[in-house]
Amino acid sequence: MYDLVWLLPALPFAGFLVLTLGGPRISRGACAWIACSTVGISTAIMLAFAVGFLIHPPAEHAHTLTLWRWIPLEAVGIPFSLRLDTLSQAMASVITGVGFLIHLYSTEYMKMDPDYNRFFAYLNLFVGFMLLLVLADNFVLLLVGWEGVGLCSYLLIGFWYRDPANGRAARKAFVVTRIGDAALLIGIFLIFAELGTLHIPEVLALAPERWELGSGVALAAALLILGGAVGKSAQLPLQTWLPDAMAGPTPVSALIHAATMVTAGVYLIARTHGLFELAPPAMQTVAVIGSVTLFTAACAALVQRDIKRVLAYSTISQIGYMFLALGVGAWAGALFHFMTHAWFKALLFLAAGAVINALHHEQDLFRMGGLRKKLPLVFWTFLIGAACLAALPLVTSGFYSKEKLLWDVWISPYGGPWFWAVAMAGAFVTALYSARLVALVFFGPARTQVSARPGGRVGFVLVILAIWSLIGGGIELPHTFAHVTVFSDFVAMTIPTLVELPPGLDAQLWTLLAVASVIVVAGATLGAWLYGAGAPAREALAARTGAVHRFLMNGWEFDRLYDTILVRPYVRLAEWNRADGVDKAVFLITGLTRAAHVAIQRTQHGQLRRYAAGVATGAVIILLIMLFQ
Amino acid sequence: MNAIDALAILPLIIVAAGALVVMLVISFYRNQTVSALLTIITLVTAIVSLPTAGGVAPHMVGSLLRIDAFALYYIGLILLASLAVTVLSHSYFEKYRMERGEFYILLLLSVLGALVLPATTHFITFFLGLELLSVSLYVMVGYIFTKERALEATIKYLFLAAATSAFLLFGMALIYAYTGSMAFYDVAVVTQIERTPNPLLLAGAALIFVGAGFKLSVVPFHQWTPDIYQGAPAPVTAFLATVSKAAVLAVVLRFVHQAGLLAHPGTFTALAVIAVASMTIGNLLALFQDNIKRILAYSSIAHFGYLFVALLSAGELGLEAATFYLTVYMTAVLGAFGVVSYMTPADREADTVADYRGLFWRRPAIATTFAIMLFSLIGLPLTAGFMGKLLLVSAGIAANQWFLVLWLVLNSAVGLYYYLRIVVAMYTRVDSEQSDESHRPSTPPFALTIGAVLTVLVLIIVLMGVYPEPMLEWIRLITYRQ
């Protein structure tokens, strides 16, 4: 059965091909059917695999399907091979499941768009590449998927390309992630040069044999891979592209820039965990990047006016949590949070999309309000999503995943109270801005008239995601509650856990849970008060902290920082240095080529007698070489 | 000749018989479509007969021909390419609204000549095959004599081909004078015994390279190429660029390898000089060309320079790489000329870059096909051309030909420019609609046949780009059994 794994990426790719080749000949209805059914069938297959793995895992908890050799060289035979293990399953089930729901949502959301078919073609292509990325068994194929999703991200951010601002956002996303991609590429070269293989399981097996713990090579490899992960997952210092990426259609933000592609970095680090374990400083770096990112991005989310930018910053912040977990070796914790985050963040984006559509493309939070009565379904589902984001105790999946993550951070040998404290501070701010979102959008006076109500498919998708966001946390519960460890056992089949639970810490765990719950509830209450009854206090505060407000509004001014220290000096240097030696060398090459072309072109004069003379001369030259060398 | 001999050369016999049948039918019933159909039937029958011939392989037919796996592979390749050319020709000539049935007699005779060459182990068959191939080609090049430059191209090709054939003959005579034999194998015996080969033998080999080099259009025997490519009808150009060159390359590969000439440093240097010069000059000449047929002519010079890298990397890997690359190159070139044939209206050929400006927005399928063919010629990953270049490079590295490999890579970068220029033109939006209707594409029924051929070629390019293993297994089998 597991040999059918090739169908997972093949079906969306086939959908893309059909939609592209068919072009405008395919009706909108058929297009929606093709796009949804390809991803839908992939989802069904994926579910069957997951059930199969839970009931009867295959030998070594992994199934590798080698389709054929792609690069036919003895030294570097690179096969098309897909690896189905529990890590790729965890990723692939979210990609297909959430991907399918978002396809379904889009059939209604995008129905007025003239480029309906193009949208679904890109969306299918994205799902195909994303599945290829997580199923790839070697770095080359992984890179194909990695670059492929980058391309789709670019195409979809700039989907409404007639507005130049969208094109700029798409270019920014592409260029900034490319910095990370370059690092990843160099890392792959390094691994190949050192270990002589690109097959990921072989790399993981060989690395501990060839490289000592803490050796420089291992550190370099891990840090270069981290560079790629940081770019793709929008972590510090390469996070600046994600808020601008919100220029794309909302389903794209939900699928690519919240649930799947931006978590590719988390996947990459988990996949190459063996290299990071060999380089403790790299692990520390991951944890530090994660904790700094989660706090800074949460603060930036607190003051945004655009509903999608709030969610974008919150995505950066939540992925920061996952990086923190990865940095302390809590692989299962990171992946569990990835899963719950994919559900509730997709839910939040899709509900936000419904709000934006209802308010005639209004995205400013301060022009929303009072939608609780007018859009009850959207209200309740958004509320559930926000509660999960804030990790409201007991009833939300976000609570269970975040608590597991925080607990792992607390007890991990790589972690400790300091990381935990930063994460807690982040959790407070998260609760605050979640409450702010709900209060501003759904409570208070109505500031914009509702012009459209979501239809059946949008409602259906929102409800499904909301249910998952509520009950999904049940696959992994703290041992003090019920001791359900389905998910961490599932992940541990592929990645042996680093964070062992020492016995006799129940009291500690209870205390931490209580502290976290109090902080979250306090944050949420404060948020609700500030944006409800306490509005005068808030305005007084805002008046006094205008500078801080602006600073956070602009995402800690990273754009300006990069503009000042990187972009503008570079441009100035380039302008000042317009006619330098390097340019001259480059132009010399083109000039020489052109001159050579002109010179040789003269020999093509079209005169037969001189052609004959040319042949004779050539014959003499060949004769001379052969006889006298 | 006994029965086994007849079985071994069955494909050749079928093609010869087919030529006769077409000739007889034309004397009673002159119809282009009927002739084309008969040609197709002949070629398909010949392809079907390949396993029968393979059953008795390897087999020497006297001392003249050797039917082995190598020969059969190239025979199959030539037959398939000829099949594509036949389909292209039919739809192309149909536009001229004249009875053109006689063309197919020439085509089949030319194919027959080409089929002889890969099996050649003897100078007699070498020369006969080459002349059979060429004499029909002279007429084919100028077949539509009302066409601009057609007669000029014919005259040039006739003169230069005759002159280089004389070189070839003289070279054979010199070798015969020294060894007293015309079989490749006897030359090999002599080269193995003598550590420094006799000047007579070397001069003979050099003159043979001149003759073969002309057909392969490598520098310095390349100057005719663009004029003839441009003047000939597009399907004939396709034939010239694929079938004719594959046949000659096969015989050169066999001659060089079997006669053991590469062991001699002078021969190696001479061929290396040809390779480097062809890569460089071919690419440089193509750079600012505006005529697509001329671009393809110049690029063919460069591509045969690349192929010579594999030829010079002796051993199985080199032979394997050369055979694979040639197959890939033929597919892409047939596709490119297929597009040109498809796009050509009755009055003139659609062969300037300007004719293809904005093509994607008018005919996305045909533009995409052309783009895929050009990508393969560039050697972009996921196309067959990438695999071909990869094999060439790895064969070169395995033989320690670092300079040649480096030169190949640098030249591929130069080549990017002129191929992409066409692609860019195709994807540029043309605002005014006036140019649209000036290029009428083929009328439907024939467009369909060309479309089918192009689809098959695209599939081959993509398939060999992602799944090269079956084809390679096949080629390895051939080269090992040789």
XYZ file of N, CA and C in Angstrom, chain B residues 270-428:
477
model
N 44.564 16.647 -33.357
C 43.789 17.153 -34.484
C 42.304 17.177 -34.149
N 41.822 16.080 -33.583
C 40.393 16.023 -33.256
C 40.055 16.991 -32.125
N 40.984 17.148 -31.174
C 40.732 18.090 -30.076
C 40.668 19.516 -30.615
N 41.552 19.834 -31.560
C 41.512 21.171 -32.163
C 40.178 21.385 -32.857
N 39.741 20.352 -33.597
C 38.441 20.461 -34.272
C 37.338 20.702 -33.241
N 37.383 19.949 -32.133
C 36.337 20.075 -31.114
C 36.304 21.486 -30.533
N 37.480 21.974 -30.105
C 37.520 23.296 -29.474
C 37.103 24.364 -30.469
N 37.628 24.271 -31.691
C 37.288 25.284 -32.687
C 35.802 25.244 -33.009
N 35.235 24.064 -33.095
C 33.816 23.971 -33.444
C 32.949 24.573 -32.351
N 33.264 24.230 -31.095
C 32.477 24.796 -29.995
C 32.535 26.313 -30.049
N 33.738 26.848 -30.136
C 33.909 28.292 -30.036
C 33.277 28.994 -31.227
N 33.695 28.598 -32.416
C 33.270 29.338 -33.599
C 31.785 29.149 -33.841
N 31.284 27.933 -33.629
C 29.856 27.711 -33.813
C 29.033 28.631 -32.927
N 29.387 28.691 -31.651
C 28.613 29.529 -30.735
C 28.767 31.006 -31.043
N 29.984 31.416 -31.364
C 30.189 32.839 -31.645
C 29.392 33.260 -32.875
N 29.381 32.408 -33.888
C 28.659 32.772 -35.099
C 27.160 32.873 -34.856
N 26.669 32.053 -33.954
C 25.219 32.034 -33.738
C 24.733 33.250 -32.959
N 25.657 33.954 -32.297
C 25.253 34.937 -31.277
C 24.208 35.942 -31.747
N 24.481 36.660 -32.795
C 23.570 37.762 -33.138
C 22.775 37.456 -34.399
N 22.559 36.193 -34.661
C 21.797 35.802 -35.838
C 20.318 36.116 -35.661
N 19.678 36.491 -36.749
C 18.246 36.723 -36.678
C 17.458 35.647 -37.393
N 18.157 34.779 -38.094
C 17.467 33.740 -38.837
C 17.547 32.426 -38.066
N 16.382 31.856 -37.790
C 16.371 30.685 -36.903
C 17.080 29.501 -37.535
N 16.927 29.338 -38.839
C 17.613 28.208 -39.468
C 19.128 28.392 -39.418
N 19.569 29.630 -39.555
C 21.012 29.866 -39.457
C 21.483 29.661 -38.012
N 20.665 30.094 -37.046
C 21.039 29.852 -35.642
C 21.221 28.359 -35.415
N 20.253 27.575 -35.922
C 20.347 26.132 -35.701
C 21.548 25.548 -36.438
N 21.881 26.129 -37.600
C 23.052 25.654 -38.337
C 24.319 25.890 -37.520
N 24.474 27.126 -37.035
C 25.676 27.438 -36.249
C 25.692 26.622 -34.965
N 24.524 26.488 -34.355
C 24.521 25.752 -33.088
C 24.851 24.286 -33.341
N 24.508 23.772 -34.530
C 24.861 22.369 -34.803
C 26.378 22.221 -34.861
N 27.049 23.245 -35.355
C 28.519 23.197 -35.362
C 29.024 23.052 -33.926
N 28.461 23.878 -33.050
C 28.884 23.831 -31.650
C 28.552 22.479 -31.025
N 27.343 21.971 -31.315
C 26.943 20.713 -30.697
C 27.847 19.561 -31.127
N 28.283 19.589 -32.398
C 29.193 18.504 -32.785
C 30.565 18.697 -32.166
N 30.890 19.938 -31.845
C 32.100 20.146 -31.053
C 31.971 19.480 -29.691
N 30.792 19.656 -29.046
C 30.566 19.005 -27.741
C 30.686 17.494 -27.894
N 30.072 16.987 -28.990
C 30.076 15.537 -29.199
C 31.498 15.000 -29.351
N 32.361 15.810 -29.955
C 33.739 15.349 -30.137
C 34.441 15.162 -28.797
N 33.980 15.879 -27.764
C 34.568 15.667 -26.431
C 34.350 14.219 -26.012
N 33.127 13.727 -26.277
C 32.852 12.325 -25.941
C 33.648 11.390 -26.831
N 33.765 11.765 -28.112
C 34.536 10.933 -29.043
C 35.975 10.795 -28.565
N 36.500 11.892 -28.033
C 37.896 11.893 -27.586
C 38.065 11.216 -26.233
N 36.976 11.101 -25.466
C 37.065 10.395 -24.185
C 36.877 8.926 -24.484
N 37.959 8.284 -24.796
C 37.877 6.908 -25.272
C 37.181 6.033 -24.249
N 36.796 4.858 -24.684
C 36.209 3.911 -23.761
C 34.698 3.889 -23.837
N 34.135 2.991 -23.032
C 32.698 2.775 -23.082
C 31.916 4.036 -22.750
N 32.399 4.741 -21.726
C 31.652 5.895 -21.252
C 31.537 6.943 -22.355
N 32.644 7.117 -23.093
C 32.630 8.094 -24.173
C 31.651 7.706 -25.263
N 31.679 6.451 -25.643
C 30.783 5.970 -26.695
C 29.328 6.107 -26.252
N 29.110 5.734 -24.992
C 27.762 5.821 -24.424
C 27.274 7.271 -24.431
N 28.151 8.166 -23.960
C 27.763 9.571 -23.887
C 27.503 10.120 -25.277
N 28.369 9.778 -26.241
C 28.194 10.303 -27.592
C 26.878 9.824 -28.178
N 26.581 8.535 -28.003
C 25.351 7.992 -28.572
C 24.124 8.632 -27.932
N 24.168 8.760 -26.612
C 23.029 9.370 -25.918
C 22.863 10.825 -26.362
N 23.978 11.535 -26.414
C 23.883 12.956 -26.762
C 23.330 13.123 -28.165
N 23.811 12.278 -29.080
C 23.339 12.388 -30.459
C 21.833 12.142 -30.516
N 21.363 11.137 -29.804
C 19.936 10.829 -29.793
C 19.128 12.027 -29.297
N 19.611 12.591 -28.197
C 18.921 13.728 -27.601
C 18.937 14.925 -28.550
N 20.095 15.147 -29.156
C 20.239 16.288 -30.054
C 19.310 16.141 -31.246
N 19.261 14.926 -31.804
C 18.393 14.704 -32.959
C 16.941 14.974 -32.603
N 16.527 14.530 -31.434
C 15.139 14.740 -31.029
C 14.811 16.227 -30.975
N 15.700 16.983 -30.323
C 15.427 18.411 -30.164
C 15.455 19.129 -31.504
N 16.413 18.751 -32.375
C 16.509 19.444 -33.658
C 15.317 19.110 -34.547
N 14.902 17.852 -34.531
C 13.700 17.495 -35.290
C 12.509 18.309 -34.799
N 12.423 18.454 -33.478
C 11.331 19.241 -32.919
C 11.400 20.683 -33.383
N 12.612 21.250 -33.359
C 12.759 22.650 -33.748
C 12.378 22.841 -35.217
N 12.869 21.963 -36.085
C 12.507 22.116 -37.491
C 11.053 21.750 -37.731
N 10.518 20.880 -36.891
C 9.096 20.599 -36.974
C 8.287 21.865 -36.732
N 8.699 22.639 -35.735
C 7.991 23.883 -35.448
C 8.124 24.838 -36.632
N 9.343 24.906 -37.194
C 9.532 25.812 -38.339
C 8.649 25.365 -39.507
N 8.586 24.053 -39.759
C 7.729 23.556 -40.843
C 6.275 23.896 -40.556
N 5.906 23.732 -39.305
C 4.517 23.978 -38.917
C 4.152 25.441 -39.147
N 5.065 26.318 -38.810
C 4.774 27.753 -38.845
C 4.861 28.339 -40.247
N 5.417 27.572 -41.175
C 5.718 28.154 -42.474
C 4.468 28.310 -43.331
N 4.202 29.533 -43.787
C 3.124 29.717 -44.753
C 3.626 29.387 -46.157
N 2.726 29.386 -47.135
C 3.086 28.894 -48.456
C 4.083 29.793 -49.178
N 4.018 31.086 -48.935
C 4.825 31.981 -49.779
C 6.296 32.039 -49.373
N 6.576 31.952 -48.080
C 7.966 32.052 -47.652
C 8.129 31.262 -46.355
N 9.369 31.024 -45.957
C 9.542 30.272 -44.723
C 9.496 31.194 -43.509
N 8.885 30.707 -42.458
C 8.858 31.487 -41.223
C 10.139 31.166 -40.464
N 11.224 31.843 -40.814
C 12.494 31.439 -40.214
C 13.259 32.591 -39.574
N 12.644 33.754 -39.429
C 13.350 34.801 -38.694
C 12.788 34.873 -37.282
N 13.618 35.388 -36.388
C 13.177 35.500 -34.996
C 11.912 36.354 -34.926
N 11.828 37.345 -35.802
C 10.666 38.235 -35.789
C 9.368 37.463 -36.043
N 9.445 36.393 -36.840
C 8.240 35.613 -37.116
C 7.679 34.979 -35.858
N 8.524 34.830 -34.846
C 8.096 34.127 -33.645
C 7.791 35.066 -32.495
N 7.876 36.362 -32.762
C 7.622 37.320 -31.687
C 6.180 37.201 -31.204
N 6.029 37.023 -29.908
C 4.682 36.953 -29.347
C 3.932 35.678 -29.692
N 4.658 34.678 -30.184
C 3.985 33.440 -30.603
C 3.209 32.814 -29.452
N 3.769 32.908 -28.231
C 3.120 32.245 -27.096
C 1.698 32.746 -26.910
N 1.480 34.033 -27.175
C 0.159 34.601 -26.904
C -0.821 34.249 -28.003
N -0.315 33.835 -29.167
C -1.226 33.404 -30.222
C -1.417 31.903 -30.201
N -0.293 31.165 -30.068
C -0.368 29.702 -30.127
C 0.491 29.130 -29.006
N -0.078 29.086 -27.802
C 0.733 28.683 -26.644
C 1.332 27.288 -26.792
N 0.592 26.358 -27.398
C 1.092 24.978 -27.451
C 2.347 24.902 -28.304
N 2.309 25.520 -29.486
C 3.437 25.396 -30.395
C 4.641 26.162 -29.835
N 4.360 27.300 -29.183
C 5.459 28.074 -28.595
C 6.104 27.300 -27.455
N 5.278 26.649 -26.646
C 5.832 25.872 -25.537
C 6.673 24.714 -26.064
N 6.181 24.081 -27.135
C 6.955 23.001 -27.745
C 8.331 23.503 -28.174
N 8.319 24.623 -28.875
C 9.581 25.183 -29.350
C 10.495 25.505 -28.166
N 9.890 26.088 -27.131
C 10.690 26.457 -25.956
C 11.319 25.207 -25.334
N 10.551 24.117 -25.259
C 11.102 22.896 -24.660
C 12.266 22.378 -25.492
N 12.115 22.434 -26.824
C 13.209 21.991 -27.700
C 14.457 22.850 -27.466
N 14.244 24.166 -27.365
C 15.398 25.051 -27.159
C 16.020 24.814 -25.782
N 15.173 24.575 -24.770
C 15.707 24.296 -23.431
C 16.566 23.047 -23.465
N 16.120 22.073 -24.245
C 16.901 20.839 -24.334
C 18.221 21.105 -25.040
N 18.188 21.949 -26.059
C 19.446 22.274 -26.747
C 20.386 23.035 -25.814
N 19.813 23.897 -24.965
C 20.638 24.590 -23.970
C 21.198 23.596 -22.975
N 20.348 22.624 -22.595
C 20.756 21.652 -21.583
C 20.238 22.007 -20.202
N 19.032 22.545 -20.132
C 18.448 22.859 -18.820
C 17.974 21.573 -18.143
N 18.076 21.505 -16.820
C 17.628 20.313 -16.112
C 16.154 20.007 -16.381
N 15.820 18.748 -16.259
C 14.509 18.179 -16.528
C 14.248 18.042 -18.021
N 15.195 18.440 -18.876
C 15.076 18.093 -20.283
C 16.173 17.088 -20.612
N 15.989 16.420 -21.753
C 16.953 15.404 -22.143
C 18.329 16.018 -22.385
N 18.330 17.268 -22.865
C 19.609 17.908 -23.160
C 20.512 17.995 -21.947
N 19.906 18.175 -20.769
C 20.692 18.228 -19.536
C 21.407 16.902 -19.301
N 20.656 15.809 -19.452
C 21.260 14.490 -19.262
C 22.397 14.289 -20.250
N 22.161 14.710 -21.509
C 23.184 14.543 -22.533
C 24.461 15.264 -22.149
N 24.313 16.535 -21.739
C 25.494 17.311 -21.370
C 26.165 16.702 -20.148
N 25.323 16.257 -19.186
C 25.871 15.649 -17.968
C 26.745 14.455 -18.323
N 26.254 13.632 -19.253
C 27.029 12.451 -19.629
C 28.301 12.838 -20.363
N 28.193 13.860 -21.225
C 29.399 14.310 -21.923
C 30.448 14.768 -20.915
N 29.989 15.586 -19.970
C 30.921 16.120 -18.984
C 31.525 15.001 -18.152
N 30.675 14.051 -17.737
C 31.234 12.998 -16.872
C 32.157 12.090 -17.673
N 31.853 11.880 -18.972
C 32.768 11.080 -19.785
C 34.100 11.805 -19.926
N 34.028 13.116 -20.138
C 35.249 13.900 -20.277
C 36.083 13.872 -19.007
N 35.395 13.981 -17.856
C 36.117 13.982 -16.581
C 36.736 12.614 -16.327
N 35.986 11.560 -16.663
C 36.515 10.214 -16.459
C 37.776 10.002 -17.287
N 37.845 10.681 -18.453
C 39.031 10.539 -19.300
C 40.063 11.622 -19.009
N 39.816 12.409 -17.967
C 40.741 13.478 -17.571
C 40.913 14.570 -18.616
N 39.884 14.783 -19.402
C 39.967 15.853 -20.409
C 39.437 17.150 -19.804
N 40.154 17.648 -18.798
C 39.611 18.795 -18.063
C 39.464 20.025 -18.929
N 40.441 20.253 -19.803
C 40.360 21.459 -20.621
C 39.135 21.410 -21.530
N 38.939 20.259 -22.176
C 37.798 20.141 -23.084
C 36.488 20.323 -22.326
N 36.419 19.732 -21.135
C 35.183 19.833 -20.353
C 34.916 21.283 -19.963
N 35.983 21.949 -19.516
C 35.835 23.348 -19.119
C 35.360 24.181 -20.300
N 35.952 23.905 -21.447
C 35.597 24.662 -22.646
C 34.144 24.411 -23.022
N 33.734 23.156 -22.845
C 32.345 22.803 -23.139
C 31.388 23.587 -22.245
N 31.737 23.649 -20.963
C 30.840 24.333 -20.024
C 30.770 25.821 -20.346
N 31.936 26.425 -20.596
C 31.951 27.853 -20.927
C 31.116 28.121 -22.175
N 31.271 27.251 -23.159
C 30.543 27.459 -24.397
C 29.047 27.284 -24.221
N 28.662 26.376 -23.322
C 27.230 26.225 -23.070
C 26.651 27.527 -22.555
N 27.457 28.241 -21.769
C 26.981 29.524 -21.243
C 26.787 30.516 -22.386
N 27.719 30.513 -23.352
C 27.559 31.419 -24.494
C 26.300 31.042 -25.266
N 26.088 29.725 -25.405
C 24.942 29.256 -26.184
C 23.615 29.710 -25.603
N 23.581 29.833 -24.274
C 22.356 30.276 -23.611
C 21.788 31.525 -24.274
N 22.679 32.436 -24.673
C 22.239 33.744 -25.162
C 21.348 33.611 -26.384
N 21.832 32.894 -27.395
C 21.046 32.919 -28.638
C 19.812 32.039 -28.586
N 19.844 30.987 -27.757
C 18.610 30.212 -27.629
C 17.555 31.011 -26.872
N 18.001 31.631 -25.782
C 17.027 32.360 -24.965
C 16.451 33.548 -25.710
N 17.238 34.090 -26.646
C 16.733 35.215 -27.425
C 15.439 34.810 -28.151
N 15.445 33.595 -28.689
C 14.235 33.127 -29.379
C 13.105 32.963 -28.374
N 13.433 32.367 -27.206
C 12.390 32.136 -26.200
C 11.800 33.461 -25.747
N 12.690 34.436 -25.490
C 12.209 35.747 -25.051
C 11.291 36.344 -26.105
N 11.694 36.234 -27.360
C 10.856 36.787 -28.437
C 9.483 36.122 -28.425
N 9.458 34.822 -28.217
C 8.170 34.119 -28.257
C 7.244 34.547 -27.131
N 7.836 34.891 -25.993
C 6.998 35.218 -24.838
C 6.775 36.715 -24.678
N 7.305 37.501 -25.601
C 7.057 38.938 -25.544
C 5.652 39.212 -26.047
